[in-house]
Coordinates of C-alpha atoms and ligand atoms in Angstrom, one line a residue:
X898 CA 34.4 -30.0 -10.2
X899 CA 31.1 -32.3 -8.9
X900 CA 29.3 -30.0 -11.5
X901 CA 25.9 -32.0 -10.8
X902 CA 26.2 -30.8 -7.2
X903 CA 26.9 -27.0 -9.0
X904 CA 24.0 -27.1 -10.8
X905 CA 21.8 -28.4 -7.0
X906 CA 23.5 -24.7 -5.9
X907 CA 21.7 -22.8 -8.6
X908 CA 19.1 -24.2 -7.6
X909 CA 18.6 -23.3 -4.2
X910 CA 20.5 -20.3 -4.9
X911 CA 17.3 -18.9 -8.1
X912 CA 14.8 -20.6 -5.5
X913 CA 16.0 -18.7 -2.6
X914 CA 16.3 -15.2 -4.5
X915 CA 12.8 -16.1 -5.8
X916 CA 10.8 -16.8 -2.8
X917 CA 12.7 -15.2 -0.3
X918 CA 13.8 -11.1 -0.1
X919 CA 17.3 -10.7 1.4
X920 CA 17.2 -9.0 5.3
X921 CA 18.5 -6.0 4.0
X922 CA 16.2 -5.3 2.0
X923 CA 13.5 -6.6 4.7
X924 CA 14.5 -4.4 6.7
X925 CA 14.4 -1.6 4.7
X926 CA 10.7 -2.1 3.9
X927 CA 10.5 -2.5 7.6
X928 CA 11.5 1.2 8.2
X929 CA 8.9 2.5 5.3
X930 CA 5.9 1.0 7.3
X931 CA 7.1 2.5 10.7
X932 CA 6.9 5.6 8.7
X933 CA 3.5 5.4 8.0
X934 CA 0.4 6.7 9.7
X935 CA -2.3 3.4 10.1
X936 CA -5.4 4.2 8.2
X937 CA -3.0 5.4 5.2
X938 CA -3.5 4.5 1.1
X939 CA 0.4 3.4 1.9
X940 CA 0.7 1.8 5.4
X941 CA -2.7 -0.1 4.1
X942 CA -0.1 -1.2 0.8
X943 CA 2.8 -1.8 2.7
X944 CA 0.8 -4.2 4.9
X945 CA -0.7 -5.9 1.8
X946 CA 3.4 -5.7 0.9
X947 CA 4.3 -7.3 4.1
X948 CA 1.5 -9.8 4.3
X949 CA 2.6 -11.1 0.7
X950 CA 6.3 -11.2 2.2
X951 CA 5.4 -13.1 4.4
X952 CA 3.8 -15.6 2.5
X953 CA 6.2 -15.8 -0.3
X954 CA 8.4 -17.6 2.6
X955 CA 5.8 -19.9 3.4
X956 CA 4.9 -21.2 0.3
X957 CA 7.8 -21.1 -1.1
X958 CA 6.7 -19.8 -4.0
X959 CA 7.9 -16.2 -6.1
X960 CA 7.7 -13.0 -4.1
X961 CA 6.1 -11.7 -7.7
X962 CA 5.3 -13.1 -10.7
X963 CA 7.5 -11.9 -13.1
X964 CA 10.8 -13.4 -12.2
X965 CA 13.0 -11.3 -14.4
X966 CA 15.5 -11.5 -16.8
X967 CA 17.6 -13.3 -14.4
X968 CA 21.2 -12.5 -14.1
X969 CA 24.0 -14.1 -12.4
X970 CA 27.9 -12.2 -12.2
X971 CA 29.9 -14.7 -10.9
X972 CA 33.9 -14.6 -10.1
X973 CA 35.9 -17.7 -10.8
X974 CA 39.4 -19.3 -9.7
X975 CA 41.4 -19.3 -12.3
X976 CA 41.1 -22.8 -14.2
X977 CA 37.5 -23.0 -13.4
X978 CA 35.7 -24.6 -16.3
X979 CA 33.7 -21.9 -17.2
X980 CA 31.4 -24.0 -19.9
X981 CA 30.1 -26.3 -18.1
X982 CA 28.6 -24.0 -15.1
X983 CA 26.9 -21.4 -17.7
X984 CA 25.1 -25.6 -19.2
X985 CA 24.2 -26.2 -15.1
X986 CA 22.8 -23.0 -14.8
X987 CA 21.3 -23.1 -18.1
X988 CA 19.5 -26.8 -16.7
X989 CA 19.1 -25.6 -13.2
X990 CA 17.2 -22.4 -14.4
X991 CA 14.5 -24.8 -16.5
X992 CA 14.3 -27.0 -13.9
X993 CA 13.3 -23.7 -11.4
X994 CA 10.9 -23.0 -14.2
X995 CA 8.8 -26.1 -14.7
X996 CA 8.6 -26.0 -10.5
X997 CA 7.0 -22.8 -10.5
X998 CA 9.4 -21.2 -8.9
X999 CA 10.7 -18.6 -12.3
X1000 CA 7.7 -18.2 -14.8
X1001 CA 8.5 -18.7 -18.1
X1002 CA 9.9 -15.5 -19.2
X1003 CA 12.1 -15.7 -22.2
X1004 CA 9.7 -15.1 -25.6
X1005 CA 11.0 -14.7 -28.9
X1006 CA 10.9 -10.5 -29.7
X1007 CA 10.1 -11.2 -33.5
X1008 CA 7.8 -13.9 -33.4
X1009 CA 6.7 -13.5 -30.0
X1010 CA 6.6 -17.2 -29.1
X1011 CA 7.5 -17.9 -25.4
X1012 CA 10.4 -20.5 -25.4
X1013 CA 8.9 -22.2 -21.9
X1014 CA 11.7 -22.8 -20.3
X1015 CA 13.5 -19.6 -20.1
X1016 CA 16.3 -20.6 -21.7
X1017 CA 16.7 -19.2 -25.3
X1018 CA 18.8 -16.2 -27.1
X1019 CA 20.5 -14.5 -24.6
X1020 CA 18.7 -15.6 -21.7
X1021 CA 19.7 -16.4 -19.1
X1022 CA 22.2 -13.3 -18.5
X1023 CA 25.6 -14.8 -17.2
X1024 CA 28.2 -13.2 -16.5
X1025 CA 31.9 -15.0 -15.6
X1026 CA 34.8 -13.1 -14.3
X1027 CA 38.2 -14.4 -12.7
X1028 CA 39.5 -13.7 -9.9
X1029 CA 41.9 -14.4 -7.3
X1030 CA 40.2 -16.2 -4.3
X1031 CA 39.7 -19.6 -4.1
X1032 CA 36.1 -20.2 -4.4
X1033 CA 33.7 -19.6 -7.0
X1034 CA 31.2 -16.4 -5.4
X1035 CA 28.0 -16.1 -7.7
X1036 CA 25.3 -13.7 -7.5
X1037 CA 21.2 -13.8 -8.8
X1038 CA 19.2 -10.1 -9.5
X1039 CA 16.1 -11.6 -10.4
X1040 CA 14.8 -7.3 -11.0
X1041 CA 11.3 -7.4 -13.4
X1042 CA 10.1 -5.6 -16.7
X1043 CA 8.4 -3.1 -14.9
X1044 CA 10.9 -1.2 -13.1
X1045 CA 13.9 -2.4 -16.1
X1046 CA 11.3 0.0 -18.3
X1047 CA 11.4 2.7 -15.5
X1048 CA 15.4 2.3 -16.0
X1049 CA 16.8 6.2 -17.9
X1050 CA 20.6 7.6 -18.7
X1051 CA 21.1 10.8 -19.0
X1052 CA 23.7 12.4 -20.9
X1053 CA 24.5 15.7 -19.7
X1054 CA 25.0 18.9 -20.3
X1055 CA 20.5 17.9 -20.7
X1056 CA 17.5 20.1 -19.7
X1057 CA 15.5 18.7 -16.7
X1058 CA 11.9 18.9 -16.4
X1059 CA 11.3 20.5 -12.7
X1060 CA 15.3 21.0 -12.5
X1061 CA 16.1 23.2 -15.3
X1062 CA 20.3 22.3 -16.6
X1063 CA 22.1 19.7 -15.1
X1064 CA 25.4 20.3 -15.8
X1065 CA 28.3 18.1 -15.8
X1066 CA 29.3 17.9 -12.7
X1067 CA 28.6 16.7 -9.0
X1068 CA 25.4 19.0 -8.7
X1069 CA 24.5 18.0 -12.2
X1070 CA 24.3 14.0 -11.3
X1071 CA 22.2 14.7 -8.5
X1072 CA 19.8 16.6 -10.5
X1073 CA 20.0 13.5 -12.3
X1074 CA 19.0 10.9 -9.8
X1075 CA 15.7 13.1 -8.7
X1076 CA 14.4 13.6 -11.8
X1077 CA 14.7 9.3 -12.4
X1078 CA 12.9 9.0 -9.1
X1079 CA 10.5 11.8 -10.3
X1080 CA 9.6 10.1 -13.3
X1081 CA 9.8 6.4 -12.3
X1082 CA 6.2 7.9 -9.9
X1083 CA 4.4 4.6 -9.1
X1084 CA 4.8 2.1 -12.1
X1085 CA 8.2 0.5 -11.1
X1086 CA 6.1 -0.5 -8.0
X1087 CA 7.7 1.4 -5.5
X1088 CA 9.3 2.5 -2.9
X1089 CA 12.9 1.6 -5.0
X1090 CA 16.4 1.2 -4.7
X1091 CA 18.4 3.2 -7.0
X1092 CA 21.8 1.7 -9.0
X1093 CA 23.0 4.3 -10.0
X1094 CA 26.5 4.2 -12.7
X1095 CA 28.2 7.5 -13.2
X1096 CA 30.2 7.9 -16.7
X1097 CA 31.9 4.9 -19.1
X1098 CA 29.9 4.6 -22.5
X1099 CA 25.6 3.9 -22.6
X1100 CA 25.7 -0.1 -21.9
X1101 CA 29.0 0.5 -19.3
X1102 CA 26.9 3.0 -17.4
X1103 CA 24.4 0.8 -16.9
X1104 CA 26.4 -1.9 -16.3
X1105 CA 27.5 0.0 -13.8
X1106 CA 24.2 0.7 -12.3
X1107 CA 23.3 -2.5 -11.6
X1108 CA 25.9 -3.9 -10.2
X1109 CA 25.3 -1.1 -7.6
X1110 CA 22.5 -3.1 -6.7
X1111 CA 24.8 -6.2 -5.8
X1112 CA 26.0 -3.5 -2.5
X1113 CA 23.9 -4.4 0.3
X1114 CA 21.7 -1.6 1.6
X1115 CA 23.4 -0.4 4.5
X1116 CA 26.6 0.0 2.4
X1117 CA 28.5 2.9 2.7
X1118 CA 30.4 4.3 -0.1
X1119 CA 34.0 4.3 0.0
X1120 CA 34.0 7.2 -2.3
X1121 CA 33.2 10.7 0.0
X1122 CA 31.6 12.3 -2.6
X1123 CA 29.7 9.4 -4.2
X1124 CA 28.8 8.9 0.3
X1125 CA 27.5 12.2 0.5
X1126 CA 25.0 12.0 -2.5
X1127 CA 23.7 8.6 -1.4
X1128 CA 23.1 10.2 1.5
X1129 CA 21.4 13.4 0.3
X1130 CA 19.4 11.0 -2.1
X1131 CA 18.0 9.8 0.4
X1132 CA 17.5 12.3 2.7
X1133 CA 15.8 14.0 0.4
X1134 CA 13.8 11.7 -2.8
X1135 CA 10.9 10.7 0.4
X1136 CA 9.8 14.6 0.2
X1137 CA 8.4 13.3 -3.4
X1138 CA 5.2 12.5 -1.5
X1139 CA 5.1 9.7 -4.4
X1140 CA 5.0 6.7 -1.9
X1141 CA 4.1 2.7 -2.2
X1142 CA 2.9 2.8 -5.4
X1143 CA 2.5 6.0 -6.3
X1144 CA -0.4 6.1 -4.0
X1145 CA 1.1 9.2 -2.1
X1146 CA 3.0 9.0 1.3
X1147 CA 6.6 9.5 3.1
X1148 CA 8.5 6.3 1.6
X1149 CA 9.2 6.6 -1.9
X1150 CA 12.6 5.3 -2.0
X1151 CA 14.2 2.8 0.0
X1152 CA 17.9 3.1 -1.3
X1153 CA 20.3 4.6 -3.7
X1154 CA 23.9 3.0 -4.1
X1155 CA 26.0 5.0 -6.7
X1156 CA 29.4 4.3 -8.5
X1157 CA 31.3 6.3 -11.1
X1158 CA 33.9 4.8 -13.8
X1159 CA 36.0 7.3 -16.5
X1160 CA 34.3 8.2 -19.2
X1161 CA 35.8 9.6 -22.8
X1162 CA 36.0 13.6 -23.3
X1163 CA 32.8 13.8 -25.6
X1164 CA 30.2 11.4 -23.3
X1165 CA 29.0 12.3 -19.6
X1166 CA 26.6 9.4 -18.8
X1167 CA 24.8 9.0 -15.5
X1168 CA 22.6 5.5 -15.8
X1169 CA 20.3 5.1 -13.4
X1170 CA 18.8 1.1 -12.2
X1171 CA 15.1 1.2 -10.9
X1172 CA 14.6 -1.5 -8.9
X1173 CA 11.1 -2.8 -7.3
X1174 CA 11.0 -3.3 -3.8
X1175 CA 10.5 -6.5 -4.6
X1176 CA 14.7 -6.6 -4.5
X1177 CA 15.3 -10.0 -5.4
X1178 CA 19.0 -10.8 -5.2
X1179 CA 20.6 -13.0 -3.5
X1180 CA 24.7 -14.5 -4.0
X1181 CA 26.8 -17.9 -2.1
X1182 CA 30.0 -18.7 -2.3
X1183 CA 30.7 -22.3 -4.0
X1184 CA 33.3 -24.9 -3.5
X1185 CA 35.3 -24.9 -6.2
X1186 CA 36.1 -29.2 -6.5
X1187 CA 32.5 -30.2 -4.2
X1188 CA 30.2 -27.8 -5.9
X1189 CA 28.1 -27.2 -2.8
X1190 CA 27.0 -23.9 -1.0
X1191 CA 29.7 -22.5 1.4
X1192 CA 28.3 -19.4 2.2
X1193 CA 25.3 -17.6 1.2
X1194 CA 25.7 -13.5 1.5
X1195 CA 23.7 -10.5 2.4
X1196 CA 23.0 -12.4 5.8
X1197 CA 24.5 -9.5 7.7
X1198 CA 22.2 -8.5 10.8
X1199 CA 19.0 -8.8 12.0
X1200 CA 15.5 -11.2 10.5
X1201 CA 12.4 -9.8 9.9
X1202 CA 10.0 -11.7 9.1
X1203 CA 6.9 -10.1 8.7
X1204 CA 4.5 -12.4 11.4
X1205 CA 2.2 -9.8 12.9
X1206 CA 2.5 -8.5 16.2
X1207 CA -0.8 -8.4 18.7
X1208 CA -0.1 -4.7 18.2
X1209 CA -0.2 -4.9 14.9
X1210 CA -3.0 -7.0 14.2
X1211 CA -5.5 -4.5 16.3
X1212 CA -4.7 -1.7 14.0
X1213 CA -5.1 -3.6 10.7
X1214 CA -8.5 -4.5 12.4
X1215 CA -9.5 -1.0 13.2
X1216 CA -8.1 0.3 9.8
X1217 CA -10.1 -2.7 8.2
X1218 CA -13.6 -1.4 10.1
X1219 CA -12.9 2.3 9.5
X1220 CA -12.4 1.6 5.5
X1221 CA -15.3 1.3 3.9
X1222 CA -15.4 -1.8 0.8
X1223 CA -18.0 -2.0 -1.7
X1224 CA -18.4 -5.4 -3.2
X1225 CA -18.2 -5.4 -7.1
X1226 CA -19.2 -9.1 -8.9
X1227 CA -19.9 -9.1 -12.8
X1228 CA -21.3 -8.1 -14.8
X1229 CA -20.8 -4.6 -13.3
X1230 CA -23.7 -1.7 -14.7
X1231 CA -22.8 1.5 -15.8
X1232 CA -24.6 2.6 -12.4
X1233 CA -22.5 1.1 -10.2
X1234 CA -19.3 2.4 -12.0
X1235 CA -20.4 5.7 -11.9
X1236 CA -21.4 5.6 -8.1
X1237 CA -17.4 5.1 -7.4
X1238 CA -14.9 7.8 -6.9
X1239 CA -11.1 8.0 -6.7
X1240 CA -10.2 6.4 -3.3
X1241 CA -13.1 3.5 -2.8
X1242 CA -11.4 0.4 -2.0
X1243 CA -13.5 -2.5 -3.6
X1244 CA -13.7 -6.1 -3.6
X1245 CA -14.4 -8.1 -6.1
X1246 CA -15.5 -11.4 -6.3
X1247 CA -17.0 -14.1 -9.4
X1248 CA -14.7 -14.0 -12.2
X1249 CA -12.3 -11.9 -14.3
X1250 CA -9.6 -11.7 -17.6
X1251 CA -6.3 -11.4 -17.4
X1252 CA -5.1 -9.5 -20.4
X1253 CA -2.2 -8.3 -20.8
X1254 CA 0.5 -6.8 -23.9
X1255 CA -0.8 -9.4 -26.4
X1256 CA -4.1 -10.1 -25.2
X1257 CA -5.2 -5.8 -26.0
X1258 CA -2.6 -5.8 -28.9
X1259 CA -4.8 -8.4 -30.5
X1260 CA -8.5 -7.4 -29.3
X1261 CA -8.5 -4.5 -31.2
X1262 CA -8.3 -6.1 -34.8
X1263 CA -10.1 -9.2 -33.5
X1264 CA -13.4 -10.6 -31.8
X1265 CA -12.8 -11.6 -28.0
X1266 CA -13.3 -15.7 -26.9
X1267 CA -15.6 -14.5 -24.4
X1268 CA -18.6 -12.2 -23.6
X1269 CA -16.6 -9.2 -22.3
X1270 CA -19.4 -7.1 -21.6
X1271 CA -19.4 -5.3 -17.6
X1272 CA -16.7 -7.7 -16.7
X1273 CA -13.3 -7.0 -15.2
X1274 CA -10.3 -7.3 -17.2
X1275 CA -7.4 -8.2 -14.9
X1276 CA -3.9 -6.8 -16.7
X1277 CA -1.5 -9.7 -14.9
X1278 CA 1.1 -12.3 -16.3
X1279 CA 0.6 -15.4 -13.9
X1280 CA 2.8 -17.8 -13.3
X1281 CA 1.0 -21.6 -13.6
X1282 CA 1.0 -25.0 -12.6
X1283 CA -0.4 -28.1 -14.5
X1284 CA -1.7 -30.7 -12.6
X1285 CA -1.2 -34.8 -14.0
X1286 CA -4.7 -34.3 -13.8
X1287 CA -4.4 -31.2 -16.4
X1288 CA -6.0 -29.1 -14.4
X1289 CA -4.2 -25.5 -14.2
X1290 CA -2.8 -23.8 -11.1
X1291 CA -2.1 -20.2 -9.6
X1292 CA 1.4 -20.0 -7.9
X1293 CA 1.5 -15.8 -8.2
X1294 CA -0.2 -13.7 -10.0
X1295 CA 0.4 -9.5 -9.1
X1296 CA -0.6 -7.0 -11.1
X1297 CA 1.4 -5.8 -13.9
X1298 CA 2.1 -2.0 -15.5
X1299 CA -0.7 -1.0 -16.9
X1300 CA 0.3 2.2 -18.9
X1301 CA 1.8 -0.3 -22.0
X1302 CA -1.9 -0.5 -22.7
X1303 CA -2.4 3.1 -23.2
X1304 CA -3.0 3.1 -27.2
X1305 CA -5.4 -0.2 -26.9
X1306 CA -7.2 0.2 -23.7
X1307 CA -9.7 2.9 -23.7
X1308 CA -11.2 1.9 -27.2
X1309 CA -10.8 -1.8 -25.7
X1310 CA -13.1 -1.2 -23.1
X1311 CA -15.5 0.7 -25.9
X1312 CA -15.2 -2.3 -28.0
X1313 CA -16.4 -5.1 -25.9
X1314 CA -18.0 -3.4 -23.2
X1315 CA -15.9 -3.3 -20.0
X1316 CA -17.1 -1.9 -17.1
X1317 CA -13.2 -2.1 -15.0
X1318 CA -10.1 -2.8 -15.5
X1319 CA -7.2 -3.7 -12.3
X1320 CA -3.9 -2.8 -12.8
X1321 CA -0.7 -1.1 -10.9
X1322 CA 0.9 2.4 -11.8
X1323 CA -2.0 4.1 -13.8
X1324 CA -3.3 5.5 -16.6
X1325 CA -3.2 7.8 -19.0
X1326 CA -5.5 11.1 -20.5
X1327 CA -6.3 9.0 -23.1
X1328 CA -8.2 6.3 -21.0
X1329 CA -8.9 8.1 -18.0
X1330 CA -11.1 10.3 -21.2
X1331 CA -12.5 6.4 -21.9
X1332 CA -13.5 6.0 -19.0
X1333 CA -15.6 8.7 -18.8
X1334 CA -16.8 9.1 -21.7
X1335 CA -17.7 4.9 -21.6
X1336 CA -17.9 4.2 -17.3
X1337 CA -15.4 2.3 -16.7
X1338 CA -12.8 2.6 -13.8
X1339 CA -9.6 1.7 -12.9
X1340 CA -8.3 0.0 -10.0
X1341 CA -5.6 -0.4 -8.7
X1342 CA -3.6 -3.3 -7.2
X1343 CA -0.8 -3.5 -5.0
X1344 CA 2.2 -4.1 -7.5
X1345 CA 4.7 -7.5 -6.4
X1346 CA 1.6 -8.8 -4.1
X1347 CA 1.7 -12.2 -6.1
X1348 CA 1.1 -14.6 -3.2
X1349 CA -1.8 -12.3 -1.4
X1350 CA -3.5 -11.8 -5.3
X1351 CA -2.4 -15.6 -5.8
X1352 CA -4.6 -16.3 -2.2
X1353 CA -8.5 -14.5 -3.9
X1354 CA -7.7 -17.1 -6.5
X1355 CA -10.3 -19.5 -5.8
X1356 CA -10.5 -21.6 -9.1
X1357 CA -8.8 -21.7 -12.8
X1358 CA -12.1 -21.7 -15.0
X1359 CA -10.5 -21.3 -17.9
X1360 CA -7.9 -20.0 -20.9
X1361 CA -8.0 -18.7 -24.4
X1362 CA -5.2 -17.8 -26.6
X1363 CA -2.4 -19.9 -24.5
X1364 CA -0.4 -19.7 -28.1
X1365 CA 1.0 -16.4 -26.6
X1366 CA 2.5 -17.9 -24.0
X1367 CA 1.3 -18.6 -20.3
X1368 CA 1.9 -15.1 -19.3
X1369 CA 0.0 -13.8 -21.9
X1370 CA -3.1 -16.0 -22.5
X1371 CA -6.2 -14.9 -21.2
X1372 CA -6.8 -16.6 -17.8
X1373 CA -10.5 -16.7 -16.5
X1374 CA -10.4 -16.5 -12.4
X1375 CA -13.1 -17.1 -9.8
X1376 CA -11.8 -15.0 -7.3
X1377 CA -12.5 -13.8 -3.6
X1378 CA -12.0 -10.5 -1.9
X1379 CA -9.3 -9.6 -4.9
X1380 CA -9.1 -5.7 -2.9
X1381 CA -8.4 -2.7 -4.7
X1382 CA -8.3 1.0 -4.4
X1383 CA -10.2 3.3 -6.9
X1384 CA -7.3 5.4 -9.1
X1385 CA -9.1 6.9 -12.1
X1386 CA -13.2 7.1 -11.8
X1387 CA -15.7 8.0 -14.7
X1388 CA -15.2 11.8 -13.1
X1389 CA -12.7 12.1 -14.9
X1390 CA -10.3 11.9 -11.6
X1391 CA -6.8 10.5 -11.6
X1392 CA -4.6 10.1 -8.4
X1393 CA -2.0 9.4 -11.1
X1394 CA -1.9 12.3 -12.1
X1395 CA -2.7 14.4 -8.7
X1396 CA 0.7 12.8 -7.6
X1397 CA 2.4 13.6 -10.7
X1398 CA 1.8 17.2 -10.6
X1399 CA 1.9 17.9 -6.9
X1400 CA 5.7 15.3 -6.8
X1401 CA 6.8 17.8 -10.2
X1402 CA 6.3 20.6 -7.9
X1403 CA 8.1 19.5 -5.3
X1404 CA 11.0 17.7 -7.5
X1405 CA 11.2 21.7 -7.8
X1406 CA 12.4 22.4 -5.2
X1407 CA 15.7 21.2 -5.0
X1408 CA 16.4 23.5 -8.2
X1409 CA 18.9 25.0 -5.9
X1410 CA 22.8 24.6 -6.0
X1411 CA 23.9 21.4 -3.2
X1412 CA 27.3 20.4 -4.0
Ligands
LMR1230 O1 6.0 -8.3 -16.0 C1 5.0 -8.6 -14.8 O2 4.3 -9.3 -14.3 C2 5.1 -6.9 -14.2 C3 6.3 -6.2 -14.5 O3 7.3 -6.3 -13.8 C4 5.6 -4.9 -14.4 O4 6.2 -4.8 -12.8 O5 4.7 -4.4 -14.9
SF4_1231 S1 5.0 -6.2 -10.9 FE1 6.1 -4.6 -10.0 S2 7.1 -5.8 -8.0 FE2 6.6 -7.7 -9.7 S3 8.8 -7.4 -10.9 FE3 7.1 -5.9 -11.6 S4 8.3 -4.2 -10.6 FE4 8.9 -5.3 -9.6

């Protein structure tokens, strides 16, 4: 086999997967957008999402800055050299990282060191299988960390909040799936897609769940029981009202695919793999001799390019004028913050600093490298590229899941006088209490909209703590028109707590036996 050509084909697969959402996923997002009423927070968020998808197409840049743990599933004809292919895939991964198509995402679990090229122990994941066919089937999924953290595994029988006992039958499985959607809230960048694996042991169950994510969104399950289950979940999960990014709304789930395998008598696992709306998976059929791509997969049906039609532009303009936008520029005073309430739309201009897991942990024990009094912290791990003159450029920069900083956030805001944090998915009671006490605000940006926010960043004005690696460093950003919604204010209100509470009540409506 022509291994150079195979490497090139794998490079193309990586770039396409990271930058261009598959057609079936686009159709699901379009349908969701059509269900929301104009002017609502969900409709606004979906408009940002579709705009972002379009920008990623045009810029050939990552849809979301978190390009995940690249996972390849490859089927090869008997006799194909898998060792050579594995090496070529690794080279292609390193090259795509160097080109800013993937974020350096491979971190030593003990030292925290980022390898810088996405290679390292266990990364990327490459799973080979032999088959009888004459060509290579190579599929790739780039599943980010925020949604991966919302995967969940149930061991039946169990007790579920809102739903009561889930037994070892189809109805118990139904309850687990409904619960899995509820527990994700907006943190996995809803609306999401779920793959469910019934049976196996813990690891085989999760593998089966992830395998389901390779089915097309429109695929119909050949198993009659599972077809009914998938349909039931799709018909009912949206009733939970979690909506886009957990803002409330009509669409909470975009797809549900269920697979089954045998188990051993003592175990009964239901494993759920949650994937964000930025559902990046593609596949190619590769010629085993030339290494060239013969065919792209997931290409059936209509393509949606999300170019705004005239009518849509008018609606967007109308809803823009309906929503009052509050401008904020750091340093922000306590008085300005106290004037904000949940639901307000703010636009930030001027300076903000990125800070995520490593920075929050660091700031608990150390001084900040800059004066953070009155400043804005952005929970973000961007994709950055350095040019030949040594200047940094932002390639993708959406928010990360904020709840991970819950143990630190309140203390850090007080210690350094920080007035606003921007992230996604919301934070918990400890931060909410600190916002009230100190005079702070939590702003929700749209998860996955990495091109949209990168466009708001007009300059990279500095960086500190680079020893933590590109995603974890403290970047000094100059932004213009960076839009976010107040979802936790200094008066004790949290939209996240409200949506959690109301969705739990709605979940309880699904308690009665269905199957
Ligand atoms: O790591 C990131 O940038 C985001 C992550 O995928 C998340 O959803 O929290
Ligand atoms: S930020 Fe959201 S869209 Fe991006 S990988 Fe994480 S969960 Fe997915």
